[in-house]
mmCIF file of C-alpha atoms and ligand atoms in Angstrom:
data_model
loop_
_atom_site.group_PDB
_atom_site.id
_atom_site.type_symbol
_atom_site.label_atom_id
_atom_site.label_comp_id
_atom_site.label_asym_id
_atom_site.label_seq_id
_atom_site.Cartn_x
_atom_site.Cartn_y
_atom_site.Cartn_z
ATOM 1 C CA MET A 1021 0.003 0.067 0.030
ATOM 2 C CA ASN A 1022 1.228 3.574 -0.552
ATOM 3 C CA ILE A 1023 0.041 7.102 -0.790
ATOM 4 C CA GLU A 1024 1.444 9.762 -3.196
ATOM 5 C CA LYS A 1025 0.752 13.457 -3.114
ATOM 6 C CA CYS A 1026 1.344 15.979 -5.901
ATOM 7 C CA TYR A 1027 0.371 19.479 -6.699
ATOM 8 C CA PHE A 1028 -2.579 19.664 -9.059
ATOM 9 C CA GLY A 1029 -2.938 23.497 -9.511
ATOM 10 C CA GLU A 1030 -4.515 26.512 -7.960
ATOM 11 C CA ALA A 1031 -8.210 27.317 -7.512
ATOM 12 C CA PHE A 1032 -9.935 30.140 -5.579
ATOM 13 C CA GLY A 1033 -6.488 31.430 -4.524
ATOM 14 C CA LYS A 1034 -5.567 28.053 -2.905
ATOM 15 C CA ALA A 1035 -3.207 25.258 -3.869
ATOM 16 C CA VAL A 1036 -5.029 22.048 -4.852
ATOM 17 C CA ASP A 1037 -3.262 18.742 -4.319
ATOM 18 C CA LYS A 1038 -3.923 15.278 -5.789
ATOM 19 C CA TYR A 1039 -3.541 12.241 -3.495
ATOM 20 C CA THR A 1040 -3.179 8.747 -4.984
ATOM 21 C CA LEU A 1041 -3.983 5.834 -2.615
ATOM 22 C CA THR A 1042 -2.878 2.389 -3.894
ATOM 23 C CA VAL A 1043 -3.533 -1.012 -2.390
ATOM 24 C CA ASP A 1044 -1.753 -4.343 -3.011
ATOM 25 C CA SER A 1045 -4.062 -5.475 -5.846
ATOM 26 C CA GLY A 1046 -2.939 -2.551 -7.831
ATOM 27 C CA MET A 1047 -6.271 -0.738 -7.491
ATOM 28 C CA SER A 1048 -5.838 2.935 -6.811
ATOM 29 C CA VAL A 1049 -7.881 6.025 -6.421
ATOM 30 C CA SER A 1050 -6.766 9.658 -7.062
ATOM 31 C CA ILE A 1051 -8.626 12.341 -5.250
ATOM 32 C CA ILE A 1052 -8.130 16.092 -5.615
ATOM 33 C CA THR A 1053 -8.701 18.527 -2.766
ATOM 34 C CA LEU A 1054 -10.916 20.627 -4.903
ATOM 35 C CA GLY A 1055 -14.350 19.285 -4.152
ATOM 36 C CA GLY A 1056 -12.732 16.080 -2.808
ATOM 37 C CA ALA A 1057 -13.323 14.914 -6.399
ATOM 38 C CA VAL A 1058 -12.366 11.357 -7.350
ATOM 39 C CA ASN A 1059 -10.313 12.082 -10.324
ATOM 40 C CA LYS A 1060 -9.068 8.559 -11.291
ATOM 41 C CA LEU A 1061 -10.032 5.008 -10.147
ATOM 42 C CA LEU A 1062 -7.929 2.175 -11.518
ATOM 43 C CA VAL A 1063 -9.824 -1.073 -11.122
ATOM 44 C CA PRO A 1064 -8.673 -4.626 -12.271
ATOM 45 C CA ASP A 1065 -10.759 -6.587 -14.789
ATOM 46 C CA ARG A 1066 -11.169 -10.323 -14.678
ATOM 47 C CA GLU A 1067 -7.664 -10.762 -16.082
ATOM 48 C CA GLY A 1068 -6.192 -8.310 -13.561
ATOM 49 C CA LYS A 1069 -5.701 -5.592 -16.119
ATOM 50 C CA LEU A 1070 -6.292 -2.141 -14.758
ATOM 51 C CA ALA A 1071 -8.587 0.542 -16.284
ATOM 52 C CA ASP A 1072 -9.570 3.942 -15.140
ATOM 53 C CA VAL A 1073 -13.455 3.680 -14.641
ATOM 54 C CA VAL A 1074 -14.451 7.215 -13.616
ATOM 55 C CA GLY A 1075 -14.937 10.523 -15.349
ATOM 56 C CA GLY A 1076 -12.707 13.483 -14.720
ATOM 57 C CA TYR A 1077 -10.399 16.142 -16.163
ATOM 58 C CA ASP A 1078 -6.668 16.607 -16.455
ATOM 59 C CA ASP A 1079 -6.971 20.280 -15.956
ATOM 60 C CA LEU A 1080 -8.104 21.906 -12.714
ATOM 61 C CA ALA A 1081 -9.750 24.779 -14.700
ATOM 62 C CA ASP A 1082 -12.218 22.239 -16.069
ATOM 63 C CA TYR A 1083 -13.163 21.275 -12.496
ATOM 64 C CA VAL A 1084 -13.824 24.927 -11.690
ATOM 65 C CA GLU A 1085 -15.726 25.812 -14.918
ATOM 66 C CA GLY A 1086 -17.036 22.522 -16.144
ATOM 67 C CA ASP A 1087 -20.455 21.196 -15.372
ATOM 68 C CA GLY A 1088 -21.407 17.801 -14.228
ATOM 69 C CA TYR A 1089 -19.770 17.806 -10.878
ATOM 70 C CA GLN A 1090 -17.239 15.121 -11.903
ATOM 71 C CA GLY A 1091 -16.302 12.842 -9.004
ATOM 72 C CA ALA A 1092 -17.153 15.567 -6.413
ATOM 73 C CA ILE A 1093 -18.449 15.667 -2.983
ATOM 74 C CA ILE A 1094 -21.953 17.354 -3.175
ATOM 75 C CA GLY A 1095 -23.173 19.563 -0.461
ATOM 76 C CA ARG A 1096 -24.922 21.036 1.356
ATOM 77 C CA PHE A 1097 -27.807 19.417 -0.562
ATOM 78 C CA GLY A 1098 -27.626 16.743 -3.255
ATOM 79 C CA ASN A 1099 -29.927 17.291 -6.156
ATOM 80 C CA ARG A 1100 -32.573 19.923 -6.484
ATOM 81 C CA ILE A 1101 -34.514 22.179 -4.128
ATOM 82 C CA ALA A 1102 -37.571 23.689 -5.739
ATOM 83 C CA LYS A 1103 -37.160 27.369 -6.591
ATOM 84 C CA GLY A 1104 -34.206 27.363 -4.070
ATOM 85 C CA THR A 1105 -36.473 28.088 -1.080
ATOM 86 C CA PHE A 1106 -37.523 26.310 2.047
ATOM 87 C CA THR A 1107 -38.912 27.096 5.481
ATOM 88 C CA LEU A 1108 -37.312 25.763 8.674
ATOM 89 C CA ASP A 1109 -38.976 26.421 12.114
ATOM 90 C CA GLY A 1110 -40.959 29.279 10.537
ATOM 91 C CA VAL A 1111 -37.932 30.981 8.916
ATOM 92 C CA ASP A 1112 -37.727 31.302 5.136
ATOM 93 C CA TYR A 1113 -34.446 30.564 3.499
ATOM 94 C CA LYS A 1114 -33.480 31.581 -0.055
ATOM 95 C CA LEU A 1115 -30.754 29.613 -1.763
ATOM 96 C CA PHE A 1116 -28.806 30.359 -4.936
ATOM 97 C CA ILE A 1117 -30.656 29.385 -8.066
ATOM 98 C CA ASN A 1118 -28.270 27.624 -10.432
ATOM 99 C CA ASN A 1119 -30.366 25.169 -12.529
ATOM 100 C CA GLY A 1120 -33.377 26.696 -14.300
ATOM 101 C CA PRO A 1121 -35.653 27.941 -11.597
ATOM 102 C CA ASN A 1122 -34.170 25.623 -8.971
ATOM 103 C CA HIS A 1123 -31.171 25.127 -6.728
ATOM 104 C CA LEU A 1124 -28.911 22.226 -7.613
ATOM 105 C CA HIS A 1125 -26.125 20.374 -5.724
ATOM 106 C CA GLY A 1126 -25.472 23.071 -3.161
ATOM 107 C CA GLY A 1127 -25.631 26.094 -5.322
ATOM 108 C CA ARG A 1128 -23.081 28.424 -7.124
ATOM 109 C CA LEU A 1129 -20.100 27.330 -5.054
ATOM 110 C CA GLY A 1130 -21.134 24.257 -3.202
ATOM 111 C CA PHE A 1131 -18.833 21.708 -1.642
ATOM 112 C CA SER A 1132 -17.778 20.585 -5.143
ATOM 113 C CA HIS A 1133 -16.003 23.954 -5.445
ATOM 114 C CA LYS A 1134 -14.353 24.227 -2.067
ATOM 115 C CA VAL A 1135 -10.673 23.450 -1.443
ATOM 116 C CA TRP A 1136 -10.799 20.862 1.394
ATOM 117 C CA ASP A 1137 -8.063 20.370 3.997
ATOM 118 C CA ALA A 1138 -6.551 16.898 3.622
ATOM 119 C CA GLU A 1139 -4.834 14.352 5.730
ATOM 120 C CA ALA A 1140 -3.786 10.959 4.474
ATOM 121 C CA GLY A 1141 -3.111 7.859 6.459
ATOM 122 C CA ILE A 1142 -2.232 4.171 6.117
ATOM 123 C CA GLU A 1143 -4.184 1.616 8.196
ATOM 124 C CA GLU A 1144 -3.824 -2.161 8.592
ATOM 125 C CA ASP A 1145 -6.452 -2.861 5.871
ATOM 126 C CA GLY A 1146 -6.371 0.197 3.664
ATOM 127 C CA CYS A 1147 -5.336 3.794 2.861
ATOM 128 C CA THR A 1148 -7.422 6.806 3.934
ATOM 129 C CA LEU A 1149 -7.807 10.333 3.008
ATOM 130 C CA THR A 1150 -9.676 12.575 5.452
ATOM 131 C CA LEU A 1151 -11.066 15.824 4.121
ATOM 132 C CA ARG A 1152 -12.442 18.646 6.191
ATOM 133 C CA TYR A 1153 -14.377 21.855 5.382
ATOM 134 C CA THR A 1154 -16.173 24.335 7.564
ATOM 135 C CA SER A 1155 -19.034 25.942 5.805
ATOM 136 C CA PRO A 1156 -19.924 29.292 7.279
ATOM 137 C CA ASP A 1157 -23.408 30.157 8.488
ATOM 138 C CA GLY A 1158 -25.349 31.490 5.537
ATOM 139 C CA GLU A 1159 -23.187 29.961 2.802
ATOM 140 C CA GLU A 1160 -25.209 29.654 -0.320
ATOM 141 C CA GLY A 1161 -28.184 30.639 1.764
ATOM 142 C CA TYR A 1162 -28.134 27.716 4.243
ATOM 143 C CA PRO A 1163 -28.365 28.176 8.020
ATOM 144 C CA GLY A 1164 -25.734 27.103 10.510
ATOM 145 C CA THR A 1165 -21.916 26.794 10.601
ATOM 146 C CA LEU A 1166 -21.412 23.346 9.367
ATOM 147 C CA LYS A 1167 -18.258 21.337 10.147
ATOM 148 C CA VAL A 1168 -17.946 18.553 7.597
ATOM 149 C CA THR A 1169 -15.523 15.618 7.457
ATOM 150 C CA VAL A 1170 -15.423 13.241 4.568
ATOM 151 C CA THR A 1171 -13.210 10.198 4.864
ATOM 152 C CA TYR A 1172 -12.345 8.110 1.705
ATOM 153 C CA LYS A 1173 -10.902 4.700 2.367
ATOM 154 C CA LEU A 1174 -9.503 2.437 -0.229
ATOM 155 C CA SER A 1175 -9.248 -1.091 1.349
ATOM 156 C CA GLN A 1176 -7.181 -4.187 0.477
ATOM 157 C CA ASP A 1177 -10.370 -5.845 -0.715
ATOM 158 C CA ASN A 1178 -10.861 -3.237 -3.442
ATOM 159 C CA ALA A 1179 -13.556 -1.262 -1.845
ATOM 160 C CA LEU A 1180 -13.808 2.539 -1.852
ATOM 161 C CA SER A 1181 -15.791 3.708 1.139
ATOM 162 C CA ILE A 1182 -16.984 7.250 1.752
ATOM 163 C CA LYS A 1183 -17.841 8.305 5.211
ATOM 164 C CA TYR A 1184 -19.585 11.555 5.883
ATOM 165 C CA HIS A 1185 -19.738 13.394 9.224
ATOM 166 C CA ALA A 1186 -21.105 16.700 10.098
ATOM 167 C CA VAL A 1187 -22.192 18.912 12.941
ATOM 168 C CA THR A 1188 -24.006 22.255 12.973
ATOM 169 C CA ASP A 1189 -24.394 25.221 15.412
ATOM 170 C CA LYS A 1190 -27.888 25.969 14.227
ATOM 171 C CA LYS A 1191 -30.728 23.732 12.990
ATOM 172 C CA THR A 1192 -30.200 23.122 9.324
ATOM 173 C CA VAL A 1193 -30.800 20.749 6.311
ATOM 174 C CA LEU A 1194 -28.197 18.409 4.855
ATOM 175 C CA ASN A 1195 -27.969 15.792 2.156
ATOM 176 C CA LEU A 1196 -24.397 14.886 1.286
ATOM 177 C CA THR A 1197 -23.436 12.674 -1.608
ATOM 178 C CA ASN A 1198 -20.689 11.964 -4.105
ATOM 179 C CA HIS A 1199 -20.984 12.531 -7.849
ATOM 180 C CA THR A 1200 -18.571 10.069 -9.321
ATOM 181 C CA TYR A 1201 -19.461 9.021 -12.952
ATOM 182 C CA PHE A 1202 -18.583 5.338 -13.815
ATOM 183 C CA ASN A 1203 -18.043 3.430 -16.941
ATOM 184 C CA LEU A 1204 -16.859 -0.100 -15.815
ATOM 185 C CA GLY A 1205 -15.381 -0.765 -19.216
ATOM 186 C CA GLY A 1206 -13.140 2.427 -18.828
ATOM 187 C CA PHE A 1207 -14.309 5.972 -18.875
ATOM 188 C CA ALA A 1208 -13.432 6.362 -22.534
ATOM 189 C CA SER A 1209 -15.180 3.222 -23.737
ATOM 190 C CA GLY A 1210 -18.364 4.699 -24.979
ATOM 191 C CA LYS A 1211 -22.017 3.928 -24.136
ATOM 192 C CA ILE A 1212 -23.053 2.398 -20.886
ATOM 193 C CA PHE A 1213 -26.175 0.645 -22.472
ATOM 194 C CA ASP A 1214 -24.572 -2.890 -22.102
ATOM 195 C CA HIS A 1215 -23.876 -2.508 -18.342
ATOM 196 C CA GLU A 1216 -26.165 -4.818 -16.417
ATOM 197 C CA LEU A 1217 -27.800 -3.055 -13.418
ATOM 198 C CA TRP A 1218 -29.603 -4.355 -10.311
ATOM 199 C CA ILE A 1219 -31.113 -1.806 -7.866
ATOM 200 C CA ASP A 1220 -33.186 -3.058 -5.045
ATOM 201 C CA ALA A 1221 -35.636 -0.212 -5.273
ATOM 202 C CA ASP A 1222 -39.463 -0.718 -5.568
ATOM 203 C CA SER A 1223 -40.402 2.854 -6.381
ATOM 204 C CA PHE A 1224 -38.945 6.050 -7.928
ATOM 205 C CA LEU A 1225 -39.862 9.653 -7.620
ATOM 206 C CA GLU A 1226 -41.864 11.198 -10.478
ATOM 207 C CA THR A 1227 -40.471 14.625 -11.593
ATOM 208 C CA ASP A 1228 -41.786 17.727 -13.329
ATOM 209 C CA GLU A 1229 -40.197 19.256 -16.430
ATOM 210 C CA THR A 1230 -37.616 21.000 -14.125
ATOM 211 C CA LEU A 1231 -36.717 17.645 -12.540
ATOM 212 C CA ILE A 1232 -38.335 18.563 -9.193
ATOM 213 C CA PRO A 1233 -40.248 15.686 -7.577
ATOM 214 C CA THR A 1234 -43.880 16.110 -7.967
ATOM 215 C CA GLY A 1235 -44.455 14.272 -4.743
ATOM 216 C CA LYS A 1236 -45.735 11.085 -6.394
ATOM 217 C CA LYS A 1237 -43.846 7.839 -5.695
ATOM 218 C CA ILE A 1238 -44.356 5.485 -8.642
ATOM 219 C CA SER A 1239 -44.055 1.680 -8.256
ATOM 220 C CA VAL A 1240 -41.313 0.326 -10.567
ATOM 221 C CA GLU A 1241 -43.464 -2.691 -11.315
ATOM 222 C CA GLY A 1242 -44.005 -2.999 -15.112
ATOM 223 C CA THR A 1243 -41.905 0.163 -15.823
ATOM 224 C CA ALA A 1244 -38.471 0.898 -17.292
ATOM 225 C CA PHE A 1245 -37.338 1.589 -13.732
ATOM 226 C CA ASP A 1246 -37.709 -1.978 -12.588
ATOM 227 C CA PHE A 1247 -34.035 -3.063 -11.926
ATOM 228 C CA ARG A 1248 -35.092 -5.505 -9.273
ATOM 229 C CA THR A 1249 -34.055 -8.272 -11.552
ATOM 230 C CA PRO A 1250 -30.789 -7.299 -13.314
ATOM 231 C CA LYS A 1251 -31.187 -5.965 -16.853
ATOM 232 C CA THR A 1252 -28.988 -3.813 -19.082
ATOM 233 C CA ILE A 1253 -29.285 -0.139 -18.802
ATOM 234 C CA GLY A 1254 -30.146 -0.017 -22.510
ATOM 235 C CA ARG A 1255 -32.936 -2.557 -22.531
ATOM 236 C CA ASP A 1256 -35.791 -0.227 -21.604
ATOM 237 C CA PHE A 1257 -34.107 3.119 -22.403
ATOM 238 C CA ASP A 1258 -36.927 4.446 -24.491
ATOM 239 C CA LEU A 1259 -37.337 8.229 -24.542
ATOM 240 C CA SER A 1260 -40.968 7.925 -25.645
ATOM 241 C CA TYR A 1261 -41.798 6.771 -22.069
ATOM 242 C CA GLU A 1262 -42.765 10.079 -20.339
ATOM 243 C CA PRO A 1263 -40.602 9.975 -17.145
ATOM 244 C CA LEU A 1264 -37.473 9.182 -19.408
ATOM 245 C CA ARG A 1265 -38.516 11.849 -21.978
ATOM 246 C CA ILE A 1266 -38.693 14.581 -19.385
ATOM 247 C CA ALA A 1267 -35.197 13.912 -18.041
ATOM 248 C CA GLY A 1268 -33.614 12.734 -21.373
ATOM 249 C CA GLY A 1269 -32.899 9.420 -19.717
ATOM 250 C CA TYR A 1270 -32.612 7.944 -16.260
ATOM 251 C CA ASP A 1271 -32.180 10.874 -13.731
ATOM 252 C CA HIS A 1272 -34.498 9.853 -10.866
ATOM 253 C CA CYS A 1273 -34.505 9.088 -7.189
ATOM 254 C CA MET A 1274 -34.897 5.365 -6.657
ATOM 255 C CA ASN A 1275 -36.225 4.349 -3.219
ATOM 256 C CA PHE A 1276 -34.729 1.281 -1.777
ATOM 257 C CA THR A 1277 -37.098 -1.456 -0.986
ATOM 258 C CA LYS A 1278 -35.538 -1.779 2.471
ATOM 259 C CA ARG A 1279 -33.021 0.221 4.400
ATOM 260 C CA ALA A 1280 -29.736 -1.706 5.059
ATOM 261 C CA GLU A 1281 -28.952 0.015 8.223
ATOM 262 C CA PRO A 1282 -26.448 -0.941 9.685
ATOM 263 C CA MET A 1283 -25.161 -1.808 6.244
ATOM 264 C CA SER A 1284 -25.497 -5.542 5.741
ATOM 265 C CA GLU A 1285 -25.817 -6.097 2.027
ATOM 266 C CA ALA A 1286 -25.568 -4.351 -1.353
ATOM 267 C CA ARG A 1287 -28.410 -2.119 -2.471
ATOM 268 C CA ALA A 1288 -27.232 -1.969 -6.170
ATOM 269 C CA ARG A 1289 -24.844 -3.777 -8.428
ATOM 270 C CA VAL A 1290 -23.409 -3.108 -11.914
ATOM 271 C CA TYR A 1291 -21.808 -5.692 -14.157
ATOM 272 C CA GLU A 1292 -19.786 -4.845 -17.326
ATOM 273 C CA GLN A 1293 -19.681 -8.147 -19.296
ATOM 274 C CA ARG A 1294 -16.605 -7.547 -21.476
ATOM 275 C CA SER A 1295 -14.228 -6.605 -18.631
ATOM 276 C CA GLY A 1296 -15.992 -8.772 -16.014
ATOM 277 C CA ARG A 1297 -15.903 -5.814 -13.540
ATOM 278 C CA VAL A 1298 -18.644 -5.725 -10.987
ATOM 279 C CA MET A 1299 -19.410 -2.763 -8.781
ATOM 280 C CA GLU A 1300 -21.596 -3.118 -5.716
ATOM 281 C CA VAL A 1301 -23.096 -0.146 -3.797
ATOM 282 C CA TRP A 1302 -23.522 -0.652 -0.081
ATOM 283 C CA THR A 1303 -25.078 2.256 1.830
ATOM 284 C CA ASP A 1304 -27.187 3.207 4.835
ATOM 285 C CA GLN A 1305 -28.943 5.779 2.817
ATOM 286 C CA PRO A 1306 -32.595 5.335 1.825
ATOM 287 C CA CYS A 1307 -32.376 6.327 -1.870
ATOM 288 C CA VAL A 1308 -30.023 6.529 -4.877
ATOM 289 C CA GLN A 1309 -30.206 8.973 -7.741
ATOM 290 C CA PHE A 1310 -29.650 6.860 -10.875
ATOM 291 C CA TYR A 1311 -28.378 9.304 -13.490
ATOM 292 C CA SER A 1312 -27.403 8.026 -16.963
ATOM 293 C CA GLY A 1313 -25.323 10.892 -17.968
ATOM 294 C CA ASN A 1314 -27.932 12.696 -20.091
ATOM 295 C CA PHE A 1315 -26.136 16.048 -20.157
ATOM 296 C CA LEU A 1316 -22.748 14.693 -20.935
ATOM 297 C CA ASN A 1317 -22.103 16.676 -24.212
ATOM 298 C CA ASN A 1318 -20.252 19.691 -23.189
ATOM 299 C CA PRO A 1319 -17.759 20.272 -26.034
ATOM 300 C CA ASP A 1320 -15.778 22.987 -24.081
ATOM 301 C CA HIS A 1321 -14.433 20.632 -21.474
ATOM 302 C CA ASP A 1322 -12.308 17.665 -22.653
ATOM 303 C CA PHE A 1323 -12.141 14.801 -20.381
ATOM 304 C CA LYS A 1324 -8.874 13.024 -19.346
ATOM 305 C CA GLY A 1325 -6.581 12.348 -22.245
ATOM 306 C CA GLY A 1326 -8.575 14.826 -24.386
ATOM 307 C CA TYR A 1327 -11.549 12.463 -24.581
ATOM 308 C CA LYS A 1328 -14.917 13.899 -25.656
ATOM 309 C CA GLN A 1329 -17.685 12.309 -23.675
ATOM 310 C CA GLY A 1330 -21.067 11.684 -25.215
ATOM 311 C CA LEU A 1331 -24.597 11.231 -23.815
ATOM 312 C CA GLN A 1332 -24.985 8.084 -21.699
ATOM 313 C CA ASN A 1333 -21.318 7.336 -21.706
ATOM 314 C CA MET A 1334 -21.108 7.206 -17.927
ATOM 315 C CA PHE A 1335 -23.627 6.814 -15.102
ATOM 316 C CA CYS A 1336 -23.855 7.939 -11.476
ATOM 317 C CA LEU A 1337 -25.280 6.139 -8.552
ATOM 318 C CA GLU A 1338 -25.538 8.921 -5.993
ATOM 319 C CA THR A 1339 -26.730 7.600 -2.553
ATOM 320 C CA GLN A 1340 -28.823 10.203 -0.865
ATOM 321 C CA LYS A 1341 -31.982 11.307 0.804
ATOM 322 C CA MET A 1342 -34.958 12.394 -1.370
ATOM 323 C CA PRO A 1343 -34.399 15.512 -3.537
ATOM 324 C CA ASP A 1344 -36.391 18.565 -2.385
ATOM 325 C CA SER A 1345 -37.162 16.748 0.864
ATOM 326 C CA VAL A 1346 -36.723 20.228 2.617
ATOM 327 C CA ASN A 1347 -40.109 21.057 1.115
ATOM 328 C CA ARG A 1348 -41.902 17.752 1.634
ATOM 329 C CA PRO A 1349 -42.677 16.582 5.151
ATOM 330 C CA ASP A 1350 -43.752 13.220 3.739
ATOM 331 C CA PHE A 1351 -40.267 12.584 2.167
ATOM 332 C CA THR A 1352 -37.127 11.378 4.097
ATOM 333 C CA ASP A 1353 -36.078 13.682 6.948
ATOM 334 C CA CYS A 1354 -33.191 15.854 6.042
ATOM 335 C CA THR A 1355 -32.836 18.119 9.075
ATOM 336 C CA LEU A 1356 -29.790 18.266 11.255
ATOM 337 C CA ASP A 1357 -30.169 19.904 14.662
ATOM 338 C CA VAL A 1358 -27.609 21.254 17.127
ATOM 339 C CA GLY A 1359 -26.140 18.445 19.213
ATOM 340 C CA GLU A 1360 -26.928 15.844 16.547
ATOM 341 C CA THR A 1361 -24.307 14.157 14.389
ATOM 342 C CA TYR A 1362 -24.853 13.537 10.757
ATOM 343 C CA GLU A 1363 -23.108 10.333 9.810
ATOM 344 C CA THR A 1364 -23.605 8.211 6.709
ATOM 345 C CA ILE A 1365 -21.478 5.761 4.721
ATOM 346 C CA THR A 1366 -21.489 4.466 1.187
ATOM 347 C CA VAL A 1367 -19.126 1.799 -0.170
ATOM 348 C CA TYR A 1368 -18.382 1.080 -3.834
ATOM 349 C CA LYS A 1369 -16.989 -2.495 -3.838
ATOM 350 C CA PHE A 1370 -15.282 -3.897 -6.854
ATOM 351 C CA LEU A 1371 -15.190 -7.543 -7.865
ATOM 352 C CA THR A 1372 -14.929 -9.505 -11.081
ATOM 353 C CA LYS A 1373 -16.921 -12.387 -12.544
HETATM 354 C C1 LIG B 2120 -28.598 15.312 -11.478
HETATM 355 C C2 LIG B 2120 -28.721 15.723 -12.958
HETATM 356 C C3 LIG B 2120 -27.610 16.728 -13.193
HETATM 357 C C4 LIG B 2120 -26.314 16.025 -12.933
HETATM 358 C C5 LIG B 2120 -25.144 16.971 -13.130
HETATM 359 C C6 LIG B 2120 -27.356 14.755 -11.280
HETATM 360 O O1 LIG B 2120 -27.232 14.311 -9.928
HETATM 361 O O2 LIG B 2120 -29.599 14.339 -11.102
HETATM 362 O O3 LIG B 2120 -30.057 16.200 -13.264
HETATM 363 O O4 LIG B 2120 -27.627 17.188 -14.525
HETATM 364 O O5 LIG B 2120 -26.338 15.662 -11.586
HETATM 365 O O6 LIG B 2120 -25.305 18.154 -12.636
#
């Protein structure tokens, strides 16, 4: 096992470093301190050959200006908040509007655009990178000074875990996630339609044209969203089906059939047949945003090695609470009070078959 650190550039007047954590199988993860973004993830295939399976940029400026939140920690609130407003204990809060009429992924300069303090360490069974950021009261419109710690761990059994921890000094709302884009054949290998996907979710959230949940939970039964039996992402990818038309593909909150809390089994699994790579998602969170990369056609920002991504070339499985839950008492609770500790974990485990 080993850890390397190098300078990656400068953003917002601060030096940004890149840490590479490597375990004995050869698997490694590179994380930059801007946004705590996973920049590279080398994973063995069934022959032991490594490929980089995540999206990202070579150039720091692309992380600052590019969209898509490649690999980044998302906060304070994953996904959209309708019209960027909510009321907490009778007080109205106004957030930055950065996605049509709505607030998305923490706003103009959310956690994806902060330079985090970093500390690396080697443990008996893996390497860690601990990232810390204190978000001031009122940042992007959110109440409370929030102290956040995110710990990445790459373990000897080829699992990348992400632990989130936060405390606040005033009642607030919080929904942290990670926005890594995957293509298990390698990030530059084209469409994801052949990936076989299993998600143990029995319903998904209907959205309006601005991708805000309407409040309706739809049963996956008999729909393109039924991944309870593994099927390829492409099989039912039909944009004439209304929910897929609205979003340009899959971009929906899938509600797990059961909570695995404490984490006892995988909630989602992806298999790429040519390489044999399998990725399992283990989490204590109630939902996952399955996003099939429907906006990945930004010609101004080349991906690593100059690669141009196209629509549905990578997917995200963002474990989270329900989008816009700040405005819907019947959705998952997303408040964090003084004296409480926000603690969640998600693990992406890699295997082959
Ligand atoms: C959202 C998409 C959005 C993408 C990139 C995903 O989490 O669900 O609608 O376009 O992030 O910003």
